[in-house]
Coordinates of C-alpha atoms in Angstrom, one line a residue:
M1 CA 57.8 55.1 -186.4
I2 CA 60.3 54.4 -183.6
F3 CA 64.0 53.9 -184.1
R4 CA 66.9 53.7 -181.7
L5 CA 69.6 56.5 -182.0
W6 CA 73.0 55.5 -180.5
T7 CA 75.7 58.1 -179.9
R8 CA 79.2 57.6 -178.9
K9 CA 79.6 61.4 -178.2
T10 CA 77.1 63.6 -176.5
I11 CA 74.7 65.9 -178.5
N12 CA 74.9 69.5 -177.4
R13 CA 72.0 71.0 -175.5
E14 CA 71.1 73.2 -178.5
V15 CA 70.5 70.4 -180.8
K16 CA 68.4 68.6 -178.0
A17 CA 66.3 71.6 -177.4
M18 CA 65.7 71.9 -181.2
A19 CA 64.3 68.5 -181.2
L20 CA 62.3 68.8 -178.1
N21 CA 60.7 72.1 -179.5
Y22 CA 59.9 70.3 -182.7
D23 CA 62.2 72.7 -184.7
E24 CA 62.0 71.6 -188.3
N25 CA 65.7 72.3 -188.6
F26 CA 66.3 69.6 -186.2
Y27 CA 66.9 66.8 -188.7
K28 CA 69.4 68.7 -190.8
V29 CA 71.3 69.7 -187.7
L30 CA 71.3 66.3 -186.1
L31 CA 72.3 64.6 -189.3
N32 CA 75.2 67.1 -189.7
K33 CA 76.2 66.7 -186.1
L34 CA 76.3 62.8 -186.5
K35 CA 78.3 63.0 -189.6
E36 CA 80.8 65.3 -188.1
D37 CA 81.3 63.4 -185.0
R38 CA 80.9 60.1 -186.6
A39 CA 78.6 59.3 -183.7
F40 CA 77.6 55.8 -184.7
P41 CA 78.0 52.6 -182.7
E42 CA 81.2 50.9 -183.2
P43 CA 80.6 47.4 -184.6
S44 CA 82.0 44.5 -182.6
V45 CA 83.7 41.6 -184.5
T46 CA 85.0 38.6 -182.2
C47 CA 87.8 36.4 -183.6
I48 CA 87.9 32.9 -181.7
G49 CA 90.7 30.4 -182.0
I50 CA 89.7 27.0 -181.2
G51 CA 92.3 24.6 -180.0
G52 CA 96.2 25.1 -180.2
G53 CA 96.3 25.5 -184.0
G54 CA 93.5 27.9 -184.3
C55 CA 94.6 30.0 -181.3
N56 CA 98.1 30.3 -182.8
I57 CA 96.6 31.8 -185.9
V58 CA 94.2 34.2 -184.2
S59 CA 97.1 35.5 -182.1
K60 CA 98.7 36.8 -185.2
L61 CA 95.8 38.8 -186.5
N62 CA 96.0 42.5 -187.0
R63 CA 94.6 44.7 -184.1
N64 CA 94.4 48.0 -185.8
S65 CA 90.6 48.3 -184.8
S66 CA 89.2 48.4 -181.3
S67 CA 86.2 46.8 -182.8
V68 CA 88.0 43.5 -183.1
K69 CA 88.3 41.2 -180.1
T70 CA 90.4 38.1 -180.1
F71 CA 89.9 35.0 -177.8
C72 CA 91.5 31.6 -177.5
L73 CA 89.1 28.8 -176.4
N74 CA 91.1 25.8 -175.4
T75 CA 90.8 22.8 -173.2
D76 CA 94.6 23.0 -172.5
Q77 CA 94.8 25.1 -169.5
I78 CA 98.5 25.0 -169.3
S79 CA 98.9 26.3 -172.8
N80 CA 96.3 29.0 -172.3
A81 CA 98.2 30.1 -169.4
K82 CA 101.3 31.1 -171.6
R83 CA 99.1 33.2 -173.9
S84 CA 99.4 37.1 -173.5
D85 CA 98.5 38.0 -177.2
V86 CA 94.8 36.9 -177.0
T87 CA 92.2 36.6 -174.2
P88 CA 92.4 33.0 -173.1
V89 CA 89.2 31.1 -172.0
N90 CA 89.7 27.8 -170.4
I91 CA 87.2 25.2 -171.5
G92 CA 86.2 22.1 -169.4
T93 CA 87.9 23.1 -166.2
D94 CA 85.4 21.1 -164.3
Y95 CA 85.6 18.2 -166.6
I96 CA 89.0 17.8 -167.8
R97 CA 91.7 16.4 -165.4
D98 CA 95.2 17.7 -164.6
K99 CA 94.6 21.0 -166.5
R100 CA 95.5 19.2 -169.8
D101 CA 93.6 19.1 -173.2
S102 CA 90.9 16.7 -174.4
G103 CA 93.5 14.0 -175.3
G104 CA 92.5 14.1 -178.9
F105 CA 89.0 12.8 -178.0
V106 CA 86.3 14.7 -179.9
K107 CA 83.4 13.6 -177.4
V108 CA 85.5 15.1 -174.6
A109 CA 85.9 18.5 -176.3
K110 CA 82.2 18.5 -177.3
K111 CA 81.0 17.8 -173.8
A112 CA 83.3 20.4 -172.3
F113 CA 82.3 23.2 -174.9
K114 CA 78.6 22.2 -174.4
D115 CA 78.9 22.3 -170.7
D116 CA 80.6 25.8 -170.8
S117 CA 78.2 27.4 -173.3
P118 CA 76.7 29.7 -170.7
E119 CA 80.1 31.0 -169.9
I120 CA 81.2 31.3 -173.5
S121 CA 78.0 33.3 -174.2
L122 CA 78.8 35.7 -171.4
K123 CA 82.5 36.1 -171.7
V124 CA 83.0 35.8 -175.5
L125 CA 79.8 36.3 -177.5
K126 CA 78.1 39.2 -175.6
D127 CA 77.4 42.2 -177.7
T128 CA 79.0 41.1 -180.7
E129 CA 77.7 41.5 -184.3
L130 CA 79.8 38.8 -186.0
V131 CA 82.0 35.9 -184.9
V132 CA 85.0 34.6 -186.9
I133 CA 86.1 31.0 -186.0
V134 CA 89.6 29.8 -186.7
T135 CA 90.2 26.2 -186.2
T136 CA 92.6 23.3 -187.2
L137 CA 90.8 20.0 -187.6
G138 CA 92.0 16.6 -186.7
G139 CA 92.6 17.1 -182.8
G140 CA 89.9 16.7 -180.3
T141 CA 89.5 20.4 -179.3
G142 CA 89.5 21.9 -182.7
S143 CA 87.2 19.3 -184.2
G144 CA 84.9 18.9 -181.4
G145 CA 84.8 22.6 -180.1
S146 CA 84.2 24.2 -183.4
V147 CA 81.0 22.1 -184.1
Q148 CA 79.7 23.0 -180.7
I149 CA 80.4 26.7 -181.1
V150 CA 78.7 26.7 -184.4
K151 CA 75.7 25.2 -182.8
L152 CA 75.8 27.8 -180.0
L153 CA 76.1 30.7 -182.5
K154 CA 73.1 29.4 -184.5
S155 CA 71.0 29.1 -181.3
E156 CA 71.9 32.7 -180.6
R157 CA 71.4 33.9 -184.0
I158 CA 74.8 35.5 -184.2
P159 CA 76.3 35.8 -187.6
F160 CA 79.6 33.9 -188.2
H161 CA 82.1 32.4 -190.6
V162 CA 84.5 29.4 -190.1
F163 CA 88.1 29.1 -191.3
A164 CA 89.1 25.5 -191.0
V165 CA 92.3 23.6 -191.9
R166 CA 92.5 19.8 -192.9
P167 CA 95.6 18.0 -191.5
F168 CA 98.2 16.4 -193.8
E169 CA 97.4 13.2 -195.7
F170 CA 100.0 11.2 -193.7
E171 CA 98.3 12.0 -190.3
D172 CA 96.0 9.1 -190.6
G173 CA 94.2 9.3 -187.2
R174 CA 94.0 13.0 -187.4
K175 CA 92.6 12.9 -191.0
E176 CA 89.8 10.6 -190.0
I177 CA 88.8 12.8 -187.2
S178 CA 89.0 15.9 -189.4
D179 CA 86.7 14.1 -192.1
E180 CA 84.1 13.5 -189.5
A181 CA 84.3 17.0 -188.2
I182 CA 84.0 18.4 -191.7
E183 CA 80.9 16.6 -192.4
E184 CA 79.4 17.7 -189.2
L185 CA 80.1 21.4 -189.9
K186 CA 78.8 21.1 -193.5
R187 CA 75.6 19.9 -192.0
E188 CA 75.5 22.8 -189.7
T189 CA 76.5 25.7 -191.9
N190 CA 77.6 26.8 -195.5
D191 CA 79.5 29.8 -193.8
I192 CA 82.9 28.1 -193.9
T193 CA 86.1 28.2 -195.7
F194 CA 88.4 25.1 -195.8
Y195 CA 92.1 25.0 -196.2
D196 CA 94.3 21.9 -196.9
N197 CA 97.8 21.6 -195.3
N198 CA 98.7 19.3 -198.3
E199 CA 98.5 22.3 -200.7
F200 CA 101.2 24.3 -198.8
D201 CA 104.9 23.8 -198.3
S202 CA 104.8 24.5 -194.5
I203 CA 102.7 25.1 -191.5
K204 CA 104.0 28.8 -191.4
E205 CA 102.8 29.3 -195.0
I206 CA 99.3 28.1 -194.5
N207 CA 99.0 30.0 -191.2
Q208 CA 100.1 33.1 -192.9
K209 CA 97.7 32.5 -195.6
I210 CA 94.8 32.2 -193.2
K211 CA 95.9 35.2 -191.2
N212 CA 95.8 37.3 -194.3
D213 CA 92.4 36.0 -195.5
V214 CA 90.7 36.5 -191.9
D215 CA 92.3 40.0 -191.7
R216 CA 90.8 41.0 -195.2
F217 CA 87.5 39.3 -194.3
V218 CA 87.2 41.2 -191.0
Q219 CA 88.1 44.6 -192.5
H220 CA 85.6 44.1 -195.2
K221 CA 82.9 43.4 -192.7
L222 CA 83.9 46.4 -190.6
A223 CA 83.7 48.6 -193.8
A224 CA 80.1 47.1 -194.5
F225 CA 79.1 47.8 -190.9
E226 CA 80.2 51.4 -191.4
V227 CA 78.1 51.9 -194.5
I228 CA 75.1 50.4 -192.8
Y229 CA 75.4 52.5 -189.7
S230 CA 76.3 55.8 -191.1
D231 CA 74.7 55.8 -194.6
G232 CA 71.7 53.9 -193.5
F233 CA 70.9 56.0 -190.4
G234 CA 71.5 59.2 -192.5
L235 CA 69.0 57.6 -195.2
V236 CA 66.3 57.3 -192.4
L237 CA 66.7 61.0 -191.3
S238 CA 66.8 62.0 -194.9
E239 CA 63.6 60.3 -195.7
I240 CA 62.0 61.8 -192.8
L241 CA 63.3 65.3 -193.6
N242 CA 61.9 65.0 -197.2
E243 CA 58.5 63.9 -196.0
R244 CA 58.3 66.8 -193.5
Q245 CA 57.0 64.7 -190.6
L246 CA 56.9 67.2 -187.8
S247 CA 55.7 65.4 -184.7
I248 CA 58.8 64.1 -182.8
D249 CA 59.2 62.5 -179.5
L250 CA 62.8 62.4 -178.3
D251 CA 64.1 60.4 -175.3
V252 CA 65.2 63.3 -173.0
N253 CA 68.2 61.3 -171.8
I254 CA 69.7 60.9 -175.2
G255 CA 73.1 62.5 -175.7
E256 CA 73.9 62.9 -171.8
S257 CA 76.3 59.9 -171.6
G258 CA 76.8 58.8 -175.0
E259 CA 74.4 55.9 -174.8
S260 CA 71.2 55.1 -176.7
G261 CA 67.9 56.7 -176.8
L262 CA 64.6 56.5 -178.8
I263 CA 63.2 58.8 -181.3
G264 CA 59.4 58.5 -182.1
I265 CA 58.2 60.0 -185.5
K266 CA 54.4 60.4 -185.9

């Protein structure tokens, strides 16, 4: 049996020596040490606003945890340049002229997001365990970009959930674009929550509703990660302890810099 042990804090030399000498108390001491220091990996949740509307909502999310990163992915470079509340990522800089947006054209946004997929993977998706997408449908960037991001996340096997907003009924052109985007999203995933502008009295009200829902969703997922990392790792050690498996191989570098190492159990 080989599993990876992650530590944010260093494990003292006494504990390391105990492991390397195959001391039978190693498991108990290490487990207690990890619980005391809470030396488990911090989960990483990435919240992405796509297009102007999605970015406006993501910019209002709570930032109580260092585990949560927020990004604004937009084809409108001028709008992005004004944002200081989220990390802006310009999409389609080599494709869209005059630093403006997709002009309401879904195909333009899709191509921009598809062409920039490698950059998005590197700058936004690297080392994340979960992605939350927030988008308002009906415009080119929100409608086309969200579909492409979902495809990218599926290809990289990164868990995600989409929060998407339908436009008002009187927005005929946007409603048609939104309906097409909704059908595309439904074909790609079931991990999506829809909101309808027509069910709220104002944009401010629906934005606040989505903000609250996303905040609760993220906090719930972070709590779940905590259980998996702490209780799950503790369970593994407890099972090993109960079975009295005494042959241990411990990565000699573990604990030196708060990074990861391997433990082999025979």
